[in-house]
Amino acid sequence: MVFFKDLSSAVLVSVITIISYILLIIPLEYFLTEYFLLIPEISSRVKTFIFLVVFLVVNFLTIRFQRKNRKLNAKEIFLIGVILIMSLLVFKRYQSFYQTLQEYPRIYQVSPSWGIQGSLITIKGKNFGPPWKPGRVLVNQVELNIKRWQPKEVIVELPVTSPNPDGKLYLINDKNKKSNLVDFQIKDPDDLLN
């Protein structure tokens, strides 16, 4: 347990922790869940763990700073206050932006990445919509037959159609929001036999 010399040290650690956490978690969450589509979300447990690590690091650095018997001057305190306010405003704006992103479906995995008529395709992601309001799944303009619809997983069947060598698979949820495009190929069964 760390004891602070005075209240200003505790406030300083809290402020710097909040700033550091916001500046770390915003880009991390956005890039992992929306840009690179690596994971659907960062769990609250992971966010709590990141916050604790940031707190411990800031706490350690603050103790080292205090050992040098150097006090913050008014300019440094003002700068920390400005950074805190800006960080909180950016965080609030990001939360609003992130909430609007949650209306859009995101595809993280399509298995297999190609198919023939009648084959089943599993699509995993997030924000697909409720089972009682299924949306649509298309490869270019060909609509696929929905077999099972869940908020994070959809199973579809390729209809009997002419093969399309290169296509983009996408999903439209019940709110008419379009997902990201994923490369997909409808192959001709005759080509597989040759």
PDB file of C-alpha atoms in Angstrom:
ATOM      1  CA  MET A   1       0.000   0.000   0.000  1.00  0.00           C
ATOM      2  CA  VAL A   2       1.318   3.406  -0.912  1.00  0.00           C
ATOM      3  CA  PHE A   3       0.835   6.365   1.399  1.00  0.00           C
ATOM      4  CA  PHE A   4       0.999   9.843   0.011  1.00  0.00           C
ATOM      5  CA  LYS A   5       2.885  12.658   1.707  1.00  0.00           C
ATOM      6  CA  ASP A   6      -0.027  14.985   1.234  1.00  0.00           C
ATOM      7  CA  LEU A   7      -3.348  15.354  -0.495  1.00  0.00           C
ATOM      8  CA  SER A   8      -1.813  17.072  -3.521  1.00  0.00           C
ATOM      9  CA  SER A   9       0.234  13.947  -4.274  1.00  0.00           C
ATOM     10  CA  ALA A  10      -2.888  11.788  -4.213  1.00  0.00           C
ATOM     11  CA  VAL A  11      -4.745  14.204  -6.488  1.00  0.00           C
ATOM     12  CA  LEU A  12      -1.765  14.348  -8.845  1.00  0.00           C
ATOM     13  CA  VAL A  13      -1.588  10.551  -9.083  1.00  0.00           C
ATOM     14  CA  SER A  14      -5.353  10.360  -9.729  1.00  0.00           C
ATOM     15  CA  VAL A  15      -5.294  13.037 -12.405  1.00  0.00           C
ATOM     16  CA  ILE A  16      -2.286  11.601 -14.228  1.00  0.00           C
ATOM     17  CA  THR A  17      -3.779   8.098 -14.004  1.00  0.00           C
ATOM     18  CA  ILE A  18      -7.043   9.248 -15.591  1.00  0.00           C
ATOM     19  CA  ILE A  19      -5.207  11.120 -18.363  1.00  0.00           C
ATOM     20  CA  SER A  20      -2.914   8.172 -19.083  1.00  0.00           C
ATOM     21  CA  TYR A  21      -5.760   5.675 -19.041  1.00  0.00           C
ATOM     22  CA  ILE A  22      -7.869   7.727 -21.442  1.00  0.00           C
ATOM     23  CA  LEU A  23      -4.938   8.278 -23.801  1.00  0.00           C
ATOM     24  CA  LEU A  24      -4.159   4.546 -23.729  1.00  0.00           C
ATOM     25  CA  ILE A  25      -7.616   2.909 -23.808  1.00  0.00           C
ATOM     26  CA  ILE A  26      -9.187   5.035 -26.573  1.00  0.00           C
ATOM     27  CA  PRO A  27      -6.706   4.132 -29.319  1.00  0.00           C
ATOM     28  CA  LEU A  28      -6.346   0.568 -28.050  1.00  0.00           C
ATOM     29  CA  GLU A  29     -10.089  -0.075 -28.069  1.00  0.00           C
ATOM     30  CA  TYR A  30     -10.675   1.595 -31.415  1.00  0.00           C
ATOM     31  CA  PHE A  31      -7.844  -0.128 -33.268  1.00  0.00           C
ATOM     32  CA  LEU A  32      -8.536  -3.602 -31.848  1.00  0.00           C
ATOM     33  CA  THR A  33     -12.334  -3.557 -32.242  1.00  0.00           C
ATOM     34  CA  GLU A  34     -13.092  -1.258 -35.163  1.00  0.00           C
ATOM     35  CA  TYR A  35     -10.024  -0.721 -37.322  1.00  0.00           C
ATOM     36  CA  PHE A  36      -8.206  -4.065 -37.344  1.00  0.00           C
ATOM     37  CA  LEU A  37     -11.368  -6.042 -36.380  1.00  0.00           C
ATOM     38  CA  LEU A  38      -9.314  -8.368 -34.175  1.00  0.00           C
ATOM     39  CA  ILE A  39     -11.802  -8.688 -31.296  1.00  0.00           C
ATOM     40  CA  PRO A  40     -15.461  -7.707 -30.860  1.00  0.00           C
ATOM     41  CA  GLU A  41     -14.869  -5.745 -27.641  1.00  0.00           C
ATOM     42  CA  ILE A  42     -12.501  -5.153 -24.747  1.00  0.00           C
ATOM     43  CA  SER A  43     -14.097  -6.594 -21.629  1.00  0.00           C
ATOM     44  CA  SER A  44     -14.557  -4.499 -18.511  1.00  0.00           C
ATOM     45  CA  ARG A  45     -12.153  -6.812 -16.664  1.00  0.00           C
ATOM     46  CA  VAL A  46      -9.380  -6.051 -19.150  1.00  0.00           C
ATOM     47  CA  LYS A  47     -10.143  -2.324 -18.929  1.00  0.00           C
ATOM     48  CA  THR A  48      -9.990  -2.534 -15.118  1.00  0.00           C
ATOM     49  CA  PHE A  49      -6.669  -4.373 -15.326  1.00  0.00           C
ATOM     50  CA  ILE A  50      -5.253  -1.715 -17.682  1.00  0.00           C
ATOM     51  CA  PHE A  51      -6.452   1.014 -15.307  1.00  0.00           C
ATOM     52  CA  LEU A  52      -4.746  -0.670 -12.335  1.00  0.00           C
ATOM     53  CA  VAL A  53      -1.482  -1.100 -14.248  1.00  0.00           C
ATOM     54  CA  VAL A  54      -1.567   2.556 -15.306  1.00  0.00           C
ATOM     55  CA  PHE A  55      -2.309   3.564 -11.695  1.00  0.00           C
ATOM     56  CA  LEU A  56       0.640   1.545 -10.359  1.00  0.00           C
ATOM     57  CA  VAL A  57       3.039   2.931 -12.972  1.00  0.00           C
ATOM     58  CA  VAL A  58       1.943   6.524 -12.317  1.00  0.00           C
ATOM     59  CA  ASN A  59       2.122   5.897  -8.583  1.00  0.00           C
ATOM     60  CA  PHE A  60       5.668   4.559  -8.889  1.00  0.00           C
ATOM     61  CA  LEU A  61       6.777   7.505 -11.021  1.00  0.00           C
ATOM     62  CA  THR A  62       5.180   9.975  -8.610  1.00  0.00           C
ATOM     63  CA  ILE A  63       7.025   8.460  -5.655  1.00  0.00           C
ATOM     64  CA  ARG A  64      10.322   8.736  -7.563  1.00  0.00           C
ATOM     65  CA  PHE A  65       9.473  12.340  -8.428  1.00  0.00           C
ATOM     66  CA  GLN A  66       8.719  13.129  -4.763  1.00  0.00           C
ATOM     67  CA  ARG A  67      12.013  11.619  -3.592  1.00  0.00           C
ATOM     68  CA  LYS A  68      13.819  14.326  -5.490  1.00  0.00           C
ATOM     69  CA  ASN A  69      12.032  16.817  -3.180  1.00  0.00           C
ATOM     70  CA  ARG A  70      10.793  18.805  -6.105  1.00  0.00           C
ATOM     71  CA  LYS A  71       7.413  20.477  -5.919  1.00  0.00           C
ATOM     72  CA  LEU A  72       5.255  21.254  -8.916  1.00  0.00           C
ATOM     73  CA  ASN A  73       5.097  24.896  -9.859  1.00  0.00           C
ATOM     74  CA  ALA A  74       1.876  26.697 -10.807  1.00  0.00           C
ATOM     75  CA  LYS A  75       2.562  26.401 -14.544  1.00  0.00           C
ATOM     76  CA  GLU A  76       2.938  22.594 -14.308  1.00  0.00           C
ATOM     77  CA  ILE A  77      -0.251  22.272 -12.230  1.00  0.00           C
ATOM     78  CA  PHE A  78      -2.145  24.404 -14.755  1.00  0.00           C
ATOM     79  CA  LEU A  79      -0.815  22.291 -17.641  1.00  0.00           C
ATOM     80  CA  ILE A  80      -1.891  19.057 -15.920  1.00  0.00           C
ATOM     81  CA  GLY A  81      -5.360  20.561 -15.330  1.00  0.00           C
ATOM     82  CA  VAL A  82      -5.705  21.567 -18.987  1.00  0.00           C
ATOM     83  CA  ILE A  83      -4.593  18.113 -20.146  1.00  0.00           C
ATOM     84  CA  LEU A  84      -7.087  16.483 -17.764  1.00  0.00           C
ATOM     85  CA  ILE A  85      -9.990  18.594 -19.036  1.00  0.00           C
ATOM     86  CA  MET A  86      -9.021  17.963 -22.667  1.00  0.00           C
ATOM     87  CA  SER A  87      -8.668  14.228 -22.000  1.00  0.00           C
ATOM     88  CA  LEU A  88     -12.093  14.050 -20.367  1.00  0.00           C
ATOM     89  CA  LEU A  89     -13.684  15.969 -23.247  1.00  0.00           C
ATOM     90  CA  VAL A  90     -12.000  13.711 -25.824  1.00  0.00           C
ATOM     91  CA  PHE A  91     -13.084  10.647 -23.855  1.00  0.00           C
ATOM     92  CA  LYS A  92     -16.711  11.862 -23.689  1.00  0.00           C
ATOM     93  CA  ARG A  93     -16.711  12.578 -27.438  1.00  0.00           C
ATOM     94  CA  TYR A  94     -15.131   9.193 -28.168  1.00  0.00           C
ATOM     95  CA  GLN A  95     -17.757   7.375 -26.062  1.00  0.00           C
ATOM     96  CA  SER A  96     -20.489   9.063 -28.106  1.00  0.00           C
ATOM     97  CA  PHE A  97     -18.734   8.188 -31.377  1.00  0.00           C
ATOM     98  CA  TYR A  98     -18.149   4.598 -30.225  1.00  0.00           C
ATOM     99  CA  GLN A  99     -21.838   4.205 -29.344  1.00  0.00           C
ATOM    100  CA  THR A 100     -22.858   5.178 -32.886  1.00  0.00           C
ATOM    101  CA  LEU A 101     -20.381   2.608 -34.240  1.00  0.00           C
ATOM    102  CA  GLN A 102     -22.228  -0.072 -32.260  1.00  0.00           C
ATOM    103  CA  GLU A 103     -25.206   0.256 -34.601  1.00  0.00           C
ATOM    104  CA  TYR A 104     -23.102  -1.055 -37.467  1.00  0.00           C
ATOM    105  CA  PRO A 105     -22.483  -4.787 -37.808  1.00  0.00           C
ATOM    106  CA  ARG A 106     -18.867  -5.915 -37.901  1.00  0.00           C
ATOM    107  CA  ILE A 107     -17.697  -9.167 -39.469  1.00  0.00           C
ATOM    108  CA  TYR A 108     -14.597 -10.643 -37.854  1.00  0.00           C
ATOM    109  CA  GLN A 109     -14.517 -14.094 -39.408  1.00  0.00           C
ATOM    110  CA  VAL A 110     -16.073 -15.940 -42.349  1.00  0.00           C
ATOM    111  CA  SER A 111     -15.576 -19.684 -42.470  1.00  0.00           C
ATOM    112  CA  PRO A 112     -14.884 -21.011 -45.050  1.00  0.00           C
ATOM    113  CA  SER A 113     -13.769 -18.101 -47.222  1.00  0.00           C
ATOM    114  CA  TRP A 114     -15.310 -19.705 -50.322  1.00  0.00           C
ATOM    115  CA  GLY A 115     -18.248 -21.979 -51.087  1.00  0.00           C
ATOM    116  CA  ILE A 116     -20.331 -23.811 -53.644  1.00  0.00           C
ATOM    117  CA  GLN A 117     -24.100 -23.946 -54.039  1.00  0.00           C
ATOM    118  CA  GLY A 118     -25.741 -25.453 -50.973  1.00  0.00           C
ATOM    119  CA  SER A 119     -22.708 -25.093 -48.690  1.00  0.00           C
ATOM    120  CA  LEU A 120     -23.066 -23.546 -45.244  1.00  0.00           C
ATOM    121  CA  ILE A 121     -21.056 -20.462 -44.311  1.00  0.00           C
ATOM    122  CA  THR A 122     -20.507 -19.306 -40.721  1.00  0.00           C
ATOM    123  CA  ILE A 123     -20.099 -15.577 -40.139  1.00  0.00           C
ATOM    124  CA  LYS A 124     -18.861 -14.315 -36.766  1.00  0.00           C
ATOM    125  CA  GLY A 125     -18.811 -10.744 -35.552  1.00  0.00           C
ATOM    126  CA  LYS A 126     -20.954  -8.340 -33.587  1.00  0.00           C
ATOM    127  CA  ASN A 127     -24.063  -6.149 -33.832  1.00  0.00           C
ATOM    128  CA  PHE A 128     -25.839  -8.477 -36.252  1.00  0.00           C
ATOM    129  CA  GLY A 129     -29.186  -7.895 -34.574  1.00  0.00           C
ATOM    130  CA  PRO A 130     -31.663 -10.075 -32.677  1.00  0.00           C
ATOM    131  CA  PRO A 131     -32.743 -13.534 -33.886  1.00  0.00           C
ATOM    132  CA  TRP A 132     -36.350 -12.403 -34.305  1.00  0.00           C
ATOM    133  CA  LYS A 133     -35.276  -9.609 -36.701  1.00  0.00           C
ATOM    134  CA  PRO A 134     -32.763 -11.186 -39.058  1.00  0.00           C
ATOM    135  CA  GLY A 135     -31.142  -9.000 -41.643  1.00  0.00           C
ATOM    136  CA  ARG A 136     -29.649 -10.018 -44.962  1.00  0.00           C
ATOM    137  CA  VAL A 137     -26.326 -11.489 -46.095  1.00  0.00           C
ATOM    138  CA  LEU A 138     -25.088 -10.856 -49.616  1.00  0.00           C
ATOM    139  CA  VAL A 139     -22.125 -11.649 -51.821  1.00  0.00           C
ATOM    140  CA  ASN A 140     -22.105  -8.775 -54.286  1.00  0.00           C
ATOM    141  CA  GLN A 141     -25.781  -8.800 -55.335  1.00  0.00           C
ATOM    142  CA  VAL A 142     -26.517 -12.471 -54.523  1.00  0.00           C
ATOM    143  CA  GLU A 143     -28.562 -12.846 -51.338  1.00  0.00           C
ATOM    144  CA  LEU A 144     -27.722 -15.900 -49.243  1.00  0.00           C
ATOM    145  CA  ASN A 145     -30.302 -18.054 -47.442  1.00  0.00           C
ATOM    146  CA  ILE A 146     -30.289 -17.519 -43.683  1.00  0.00           C
ATOM    147  CA  LYS A 147     -30.245 -20.734 -41.637  1.00  0.00           C
ATOM    148  CA  ARG A 148     -29.502 -19.292 -38.186  1.00  0.00           C
ATOM    149  CA  TRP A 149     -29.271 -15.706 -36.987  1.00  0.00           C
ATOM    150  CA  GLN A 150     -27.736 -14.660 -33.663  1.00  0.00           C
ATOM    151  CA  PRO A 151     -26.365 -11.268 -32.532  1.00  0.00           C
ATOM    152  CA  LYS A 152     -22.756 -12.491 -32.937  1.00  0.00           C
ATOM    153  CA  GLU A 153     -23.040 -15.402 -35.374  1.00  0.00           C
ATOM    154  CA  VAL A 154     -24.955 -16.077 -38.573  1.00  0.00           C
ATOM    155  CA  ILE A 155     -25.077 -19.294 -40.587  1.00  0.00           C
ATOM    156  CA  VAL A 156     -26.113 -18.964 -44.223  1.00  0.00           C
ATOM    157  CA  GLU A 157     -26.470 -21.280 -47.199  1.00  0.00           C
ATOM    158  CA  LEU A 158     -25.272 -20.397 -50.667  1.00  0.00           C
ATOM    159  CA  PRO A 159     -28.181 -20.497 -53.126  1.00  0.00           C
ATOM    160  CA  VAL A 160     -28.012 -22.116 -56.532  1.00  0.00           C
ATOM    161  CA  THR A 161     -26.558 -19.346 -58.643  1.00  0.00           C
ATOM    162  CA  SER A 162     -23.930 -18.788 -61.266  1.00  0.00           C
ATOM    163  CA  PRO A 163     -20.405 -18.772 -59.821  1.00  0.00           C
ATOM    164  CA  ASN A 164     -18.854 -15.420 -59.195  1.00  0.00           C
ATOM    165  CA  PRO A 165     -15.066 -15.735 -59.004  1.00  0.00           C
ATOM    166  CA  ASP A 166     -14.393 -12.773 -56.748  1.00  0.00           C
ATOM    167  CA  GLY A 167     -16.916 -11.181 -54.466  1.00  0.00           C
ATOM    168  CA  LYS A 168     -17.432  -9.204 -51.318  1.00  0.00           C
ATOM    169  CA  LEU A 169     -19.567 -10.686 -48.566  1.00  0.00           C
ATOM    170  CA  TYR A 170     -21.407  -8.257 -46.326  1.00  0.00           C
ATOM    171  CA  LEU A 171     -24.287  -8.203 -43.888  1.00  0.00           C
ATOM    172  CA  ILE A 172     -27.147  -5.744 -43.489  1.00  0.00           C
ATOM    173  CA  ASN A 173     -28.750  -5.781 -40.031  1.00  0.00           C
ATOM    174  CA  ASP A 174     -32.351  -5.055 -39.044  1.00  0.00           C
ATOM    175  CA  LYS A 175     -31.557  -1.321 -38.781  1.00  0.00           C
ATOM    176  CA  ASN A 176     -30.448  -1.356 -42.438  1.00  0.00           C
ATOM    177  CA  LYS A 177     -26.811  -0.754 -41.445  1.00  0.00           C
ATOM    178  CA  LYS A 178     -24.196  -2.352 -43.701  1.00  0.00           C
ATOM    179  CA  SER A 179     -21.181  -4.233 -42.320  1.00  0.00           C
ATOM    180  CA  ASN A 180     -17.615  -4.208 -43.487  1.00  0.00           C
ATOM    181  CA  LEU A 181     -16.815  -6.070 -46.725  1.00  0.00           C
ATOM    182  CA  VAL A 182     -15.065  -9.454 -46.577  1.00  0.00           C
ATOM    183  CA  ASP A 183     -13.500 -11.232 -49.557  1.00  0.00           C
ATOM    184  CA  PHE A 184     -15.538 -14.287 -50.548  1.00  0.00           C
ATOM    185  CA  GLN A 185     -15.639 -16.565 -53.562  1.00  0.00           C
ATOM    186  CA  ILE A 186     -18.521 -18.616 -54.957  1.00  0.00           C
ATOM    187  CA  LYS A 187     -16.895 -21.499 -56.819  1.00  0.00           C
ATOM    188  CA  ASP A 188     -18.261 -23.692 -59.552  1.00  0.00           C
ATOM    189  CA  PRO A 189     -18.551 -27.337 -58.343  1.00  0.00           C
ATOM    190  CA  ASP A 190     -17.225 -28.525 -61.714  1.00  0.00           C
ATOM    191  CA  ASP A 191     -13.960 -26.663 -61.127  1.00  0.00           C
ATOM    192  CA  LEU A 192     -13.432 -28.542 -57.868  1.00  0.00           C
ATOM    193  CA  LEU A 193     -13.657 -31.907 -59.633  1.00  0.00           C
ATOM    194  CA  ASN A 194     -11.056 -31.039 -62.274  1.00  0.00           C
TER     195      ASN A 194
END
